[in-house]
XYZ file of N, CA and C in Angstrom:
450
model
N 110.266 115.845 89.300
C 109.902 116.570 88.108
C 110.311 118.031 88.199
N 110.996 118.357 89.259
C 111.446 119.733 89.429
C 112.436 120.126 88.346
N 113.342 119.222 88.025
C 114.348 119.527 87.005
C 113.696 119.723 85.649
N 112.745 118.853 85.322
C 112.057 118.979 84.034
C 111.253 120.270 83.954
N 110.608 120.653 85.059
C 109.834 121.897 85.024
C 110.746 123.105 84.841
N 111.915 123.068 85.471
C 112.863 124.174 85.281
C 113.398 124.203 83.854
N 113.665 123.040 83.305
C 114.169 122.970 81.933
C 113.153 123.560 80.954
N 111.898 123.136 81.054
C 110.893 123.644 80.125
C 110.514 125.085 80.420
N 110.670 125.530 81.655
C 110.470 126.955 81.939
C 111.534 127.776 81.224
N 112.775 127.293 81.222
C 113.836 127.977 80.484
C 113.574 128.000 78.989
N 113.074 126.882 78.454
C 112.729 126.830 77.029
C 111.602 127.814 76.729
N 110.611 127.877 77.621
C 109.498 128.808 77.416
C 109.961 130.258 77.478
N 110.846 130.570 78.405
C 111.379 131.937 78.496
C 112.147 132.288 77.225
N 112.939 131.332 76.732
C 113.681 131.574 75.490
C 112.726 131.874 74.329
N 111.724 131.008 74.136
C 110.801 131.226 73.022
C 109.964 132.486 73.225
N 109.593 132.792 74.464
C 108.821 134.010 74.711
C 109.612 135.261 74.397
N 110.852 135.307 74.871
C 111.675 136.495 74.592
C 112.025 136.581 73.112
N 112.265 135.424 72.476
C 112.545 135.429 71.044
C 111.328 135.905 70.253
N 110.147 135.491 70.676
C 108.931 135.923 69.978
C 108.724 137.426 70.109
N 108.981 137.960 71.287
C 108.819 139.409 71.486
C 109.824 140.180 70.636
N 111.089 139.769 70.691
C 112.107 140.474 69.910
C 111.885 140.325 68.410
N 111.517 139.122 67.972
C 111.271 138.891 66.552
C 110.058 139.688 66.074
N 109.012 139.719 66.881
C 107.827 140.494 66.510
C 108.083 141.979 66.486
N 108.983 142.442 67.350
C 109.281 143.869 67.399
C 110.163 144.296 66.241
N 111.176 143.470 65.905
C 112.112 143.855 64.854
C 111.656 143.504 63.457
N 110.802 142.532 63.300
C 110.363 142.155 61.953
C 108.895 142.507 61.779
N 108.497 142.575 60.554
C 107.093 142.843 60.251
C 106.403 141.575 59.768
N 106.996 140.435 60.055
C 106.457 139.171 59.552
C 105.656 138.468 60.642
N 104.344 138.317 60.471
C 103.523 137.737 61.541
C 103.621 136.208 61.643
N 104.023 135.524 60.583
C 104.056 134.060 60.631
C 105.132 133.559 61.592
N 106.308 134.136 61.547
C 107.375 133.731 62.459
C 107.050 134.064 63.903
N 106.434 135.226 64.107
C 106.030 135.614 65.454
C 104.983 134.656 65.990
N 104.039 134.266 65.142
C 103.007 133.315 65.564
C 103.615 131.952 65.886
N 104.565 131.495 65.078
C 105.209 130.201 65.337
C 105.996 130.230 66.643
N 106.719 131.311 66.897
C 107.466 131.417 68.144
C 106.536 131.541 69.348
N 105.413 132.222 69.178
C 104.439 132.334 70.260
C 103.820 130.983 70.580
N 103.508 130.194 69.560
C 102.954 128.857 69.786
C 103.992 127.961 70.449
N 105.256 128.078 70.051
C 106.315 127.308 70.708
C 106.431 127.711 72.178
N 106.301 129.005 72.467
C 106.305 129.476 73.852
C 105.150 128.881 74.640
N 103.957 128.869 74.043
C 102.785 128.336 74.741
C 102.910 126.828 74.982
N 103.449 126.091 74.011
C 103.615 124.649 74.197
C 104.634 124.346 75.285
N 105.747 125.053 75.298
C 106.750 124.835 76.344
C 106.208 125.246 77.713
N 105.408 126.297 77.747
C 104.799 126.725 79.008
C 103.818 125.679 79.526
N 103.073 125.056 78.631
C 102.128 124.024 79.034
C 102.851 122.826 79.639
N 103.929 122.389 79.021
C 104.699 121.249 79.539
C 105.340 121.621 80.873
N 105.885 122.824 80.984
C 106.489 123.267 82.247
C 105.442 123.321 83.349
N 104.250 123.809 83.031
C 103.167 123.871 84.016
C 102.763 122.469 84.459
N 102.668 121.529 83.523
C 102.317 120.151 83.870
C 103.348 119.551 84.819
N 104.628 119.713 84.505
C 105.671 119.151 85.360
C 105.681 119.816 86.735
N 105.428 121.109 86.788
C 105.399 121.806 88.071
C 104.229 121.316 88.921
N 103.072 121.127 88.315
C 101.913 120.621 89.055
C 102.172 119.197 89.547
N 102.777 118.357 88.700
C 103.088 116.993 89.113
C 104.107 116.975 90.244
N 105.059 117.881 90.218
C 106.045 117.956 91.296
C 105.379 118.339 92.606
N 104.471 119.307 92.570
C 103.777 119.719 93.789
C 102.784 118.652 94.256
N 102.217 117.926 93.320
C 101.219 116.907 93.660
C 101.866 115.651 94.241
N 102.943 115.187 93.634
C 103.559 113.924 94.027
C 104.792 114.087 94.901
N 105.344 115.277 94.973
C 106.544 115.488 95.766
C 107.793 115.177 94.968
N 108.943 115.349 95.586
C 110.192 115.104 94.863
C 110.423 113.617 94.616
N 110.963 113.322 93.451
C 111.341 111.949 93.122
C 112.778 111.726 93.559
N 113.230 110.493 93.432
C 114.618 110.192 93.785
C 115.582 110.957 92.877
N 115.200 111.189 91.630
C 116.057 111.912 90.693
C 116.191 113.387 91.065
N 115.249 113.913 91.851
C 115.287 115.312 92.244
C 116.147 115.554 93.475
N 116.494 114.507 94.198
C 117.255 114.648 95.431
C 118.750 114.519 95.157
N 119.544 115.341 95.822
C 120.987 115.304 95.624
C 121.637 114.096 96.294
N 121.074 113.621 97.396
C 121.684 112.520 98.141
C 120.951 111.197 97.929
N 120.296 111.011 96.794
C 119.527 109.794 96.542
C 120.436 108.648 96.129
N 120.024 107.453 96.458
C 120.714 106.234 96.054
C 119.977 105.628 94.863
N 120.631 104.707 94.171
C 120.017 104.046 93.024
C 118.799 103.240 93.474
N 118.875 102.644 94.643
C 117.784 101.815 95.148
C 116.537 102.634 95.489
N 116.686 103.940 95.660
C 115.532 104.776 95.986
C 114.522 104.842 94.850
N 114.961 104.651 93.634
C 114.037 104.720 92.498
C 113.587 103.340 92.036
N 113.885 102.303 92.820
C 113.467 100.952 92.449
C 111.978 100.766 92.720
N 111.395 99.813 92.039
C 109.983 99.507 92.227
C 109.161 99.913 91.030
N 107.851 99.710 91.131
C 106.997 100.054 89.997
C 106.944 101.569 89.791
N 106.961 101.973 88.542
C 106.949 103.390 88.226
C 105.555 103.976 88.311
N 104.632 103.396 87.564
C 103.276 103.919 87.515
C 102.416 102.919 86.787
N 101.188 103.258 86.573
C 100.268 102.408 85.839
C 100.346 102.743 84.358
N 100.584 101.740 83.517
C 100.594 101.919 82.074
C 99.519 101.018 81.490
N 98.552 101.579 80.778
C 97.432 100.776 80.288
C 97.888 99.731 79.271
N 97.354 98.530 79.359
C 97.778 97.475 78.432
C 97.222 97.659 77.024
N 96.029 98.173 76.902
C 95.422 98.387 75.589
C 94.356 99.470 75.719
N 94.137 100.174 74.630
C 93.160 101.244 74.637
C 92.703 101.511 73.207
N 91.404 101.619 72.980
C 90.924 101.955 71.640
C 90.969 103.452 71.340
N 91.248 104.279 72.344
C 91.112 105.715 72.166
C 92.190 106.367 71.316
N 93.440 105.945 71.319
C 94.403 106.593 70.415
C 94.033 106.432 68.942
N 93.513 105.277 68.575
C 93.086 105.068 67.194
C 91.872 105.946 66.883
N 90.980 106.094 67.857
C 89.804 106.946 67.663
C 90.205 108.410 67.531
N 91.194 108.846 68.308
C 91.700 110.220 68.186
C 92.306 110.430 66.796
N 93.072 109.452 66.330
C 93.675 109.567 64.995
C 92.596 109.611 63.914
N 91.555 108.803 64.062
C 90.456 108.822 63.098
C 89.741 110.169 63.109
N 89.502 110.718 64.292
C 88.872 112.039 64.389
C 89.723 113.131 63.769
N 91.042 113.069 63.996
C 91.934 114.068 63.393
C 91.955 113.933 61.875
N 91.903 112.702 61.372
C 91.876 112.497 59.923
C 90.581 113.025 59.317
N 89.464 112.824 60.005
C 88.181 113.330 59.495
C 88.169 114.858 59.530
N 88.756 115.457 60.566
C 88.854 116.922 60.607
C 89.695 117.421 59.434
N 90.817 116.766 59.156
C 91.670 117.185 58.041
C 90.951 117.036 56.707
N 90.222 115.950 56.543
C 89.443 115.785 55.311
C 88.315 116.800 55.235
N 87.746 117.160 56.386
C 86.693 118.167 56.415
C 87.184 119.540 56.025
N 88.440 119.836 56.335
C 89.014 121.118 55.906
C 89.098 121.162 54.388
N 89.348 120.005 53.774
C 89.465 119.950 52.318
C 88.093 119.897 51.659
N 87.185 119.049 52.163
C 85.943 118.775 51.450
C 84.735 119.563 51.910
N 84.756 120.094 53.104
C 83.609 120.893 53.498
C 83.432 120.983 54.998
N 82.691 122.003 55.396
C 82.457 122.269 56.805
C 81.673 121.148 57.475
N 80.740 120.532 56.769
C 79.929 119.482 57.375
C 80.792 118.314 57.843
N 81.802 117.936 57.058
C 82.681 116.840 57.439
C 83.627 117.259 58.569
N 84.048 118.511 58.559
C 84.904 119.010 59.640
C 84.153 119.022 60.962
N 82.886 119.386 60.948
C 82.085 119.382 62.173
C 81.904 117.967 62.714
N 81.680 117.009 61.831
C 81.600 115.606 62.259
C 82.942 115.177 62.852
N 84.029 115.566 62.212
C 85.356 115.231 62.714
C 85.637 115.854 64.073
N 85.234 117.118 64.267
C 85.425 117.749 65.572
C 84.615 117.034 66.650
N 83.413 116.620 66.310
C 82.606 115.858 67.273
C 83.265 114.531 67.633
N 83.742 113.814 66.616
C 84.426 112.545 66.861
C 85.719 112.763 67.644
N 86.447 113.802 67.311
C 87.691 114.100 68.015
C 87.429 114.470 69.471
N 86.397 115.259 69.724
C 86.063 115.621 71.106
C 85.650 114.387 71.905
N 84.846 113.522 71.302
C 84.443 112.277 71.960
C 85.654 111.405 72.280
N 86.575 111.293 71.324
C 87.747 110.445 71.502
C 88.698 111.012 72.553
N 88.905 112.311 72.555
C 89.785 112.917 73.563
C 89.170 112.766 74.951
N 87.858 112.944 75.065
C 87.172 112.748 76.339
C 87.346 111.308 76.820
N 87.177 110.352 75.920
C 87.364 108.951 76.285
C 88.787 108.640 76.676
N 89.749 109.218 75.974
C 91.160 108.987 76.274
C 91.541 109.558 77.638
N 91.035 110.739 77.942
C 91.385 111.385 79.200
C 90.741 110.678 80.394
N 89.499 110.244 80.240
C 88.758 109.706 81.375
C 88.617 108.190 81.369
N 89.407 107.465 80.571
C 89.242 106.021 80.524
C 89.622 105.341 81.834
N 90.535 105.904 82.587
C 90.934 105.313 83.861
C 90.675 106.275 85.016
N 89.679 107.137 84.887
C 89.409 108.131 85.924
C 88.938 107.480 87.219
N 88.219 106.370 87.130
C 87.728 105.708 88.331
C 88.601 104.528 88.738
N 89.820 104.479 88.269
C 90.727 103.376 88.558
C 91.027 103.270 90.047
N 91.250 104.362 90.732
C 91.525 104.341 92.167
C 90.338 103.852 92.970
N 89.126 104.208 92.533
C 87.917 103.763 93.219
C 87.752 102.270 93.055
N 87.996 101.748 91.858
C 87.874 100.314 91.629
C 88.921 99.547 92.417
N 90.126 100.083 92.506
C 91.193 99.388 93.221
C 90.842 99.270 94.704
N 90.344 100.340 95.311
C 90.031 100.280 96.736
C 88.846 99.363 97.001
N 87.851 99.349 96.110
C 86.713 98.462 96.333
C 87.091 97.006 96.085
N 87.983 96.735 95.128
C 88.392 95.350 94.893
C 89.280 94.843 96.015
N 90.078 95.735 96.647
C 90.898 95.295 97.773
C 90.032 95.010 98.987
N 88.915 95.761 99.135
C 88.001 95.467 100.226
C 87.316 94.131 100.012
N 86.953 93.831 98.756
C 86.332 92.546 98.467
C 87.303 91.406 98.715
N 88.589 91.606 98.366
C 89.594 90.577 98.587
C 89.811 90.311 100.065
N 89.734 91.358 100.883
C 89.932 91.161 102.311
C 88.712 90.499 102.938
N 87.525 90.722 102.354
C 86.333 90.060 102.869
C 86.314 88.584 102.522
N 86.823 88.226 101.340
C 86.769 86.831 100.919
C 87.824 85.986 101.606
N 88.803 86.626 102.217
C 89.807 85.891 102.954
C 91.020 85.509 102.131
N 91.050 85.854 100.835
C 92.222 85.510 100.037
C 93.299 86.562 100.253
N 94.507 86.154 100.642
C 95.542 87.133 100.936
C 96.144 87.775 99.700
N 96.114 87.100 98.557
C 96.693 87.663 97.340
C 95.625 87.751 96.273
N 95.841 88.667 95.368
C 94.913 88.857 94.259
C 95.674 88.655 92.954
N 95.061 87.949 92.034
C 95.698 87.727 90.740
C 95.226 88.724 89.705
N 94.349 89.634 90.080
C 93.853 90.623 89.127
C 94.887 91.720 88.948
N 95.026 92.150 87.721
C 95.917 93.272 87.456
C 95.203 94.563 87.770
N 95.925 95.622 88.119
C 95.303 96.891 88.495
C 94.587 97.543 87.367
């Protein structure tokens, strides 16, 4: 993820310098705000990739002398189904309707959106704990293979 972090760092530097120059030369705050938000979004993605690179180490794509076979195997865990993306969309829709119809509906939408984002982020937080305990149970029962998905 080193390459991706460098790429998005370059994008963030571009938007940051453009926002500064645009804000200095123009008197229009909307364009400056849009460029600043673009800078912040690119910085967030660059920070995520940099943290993942330091956390997981270099991938085969990051190495100059890597072979094609080095990147073979399972990539990561991808959830088969989740109710949380639909709940996030419902919360965002209620927030948007609350902006139109009133503060009371927007507050309900923010509550639903916060609940849904919390559920989406932490739905597999204990996945590693369950995997290690299920592998211990499998070794105790004497079965060499497990048919359960992770």
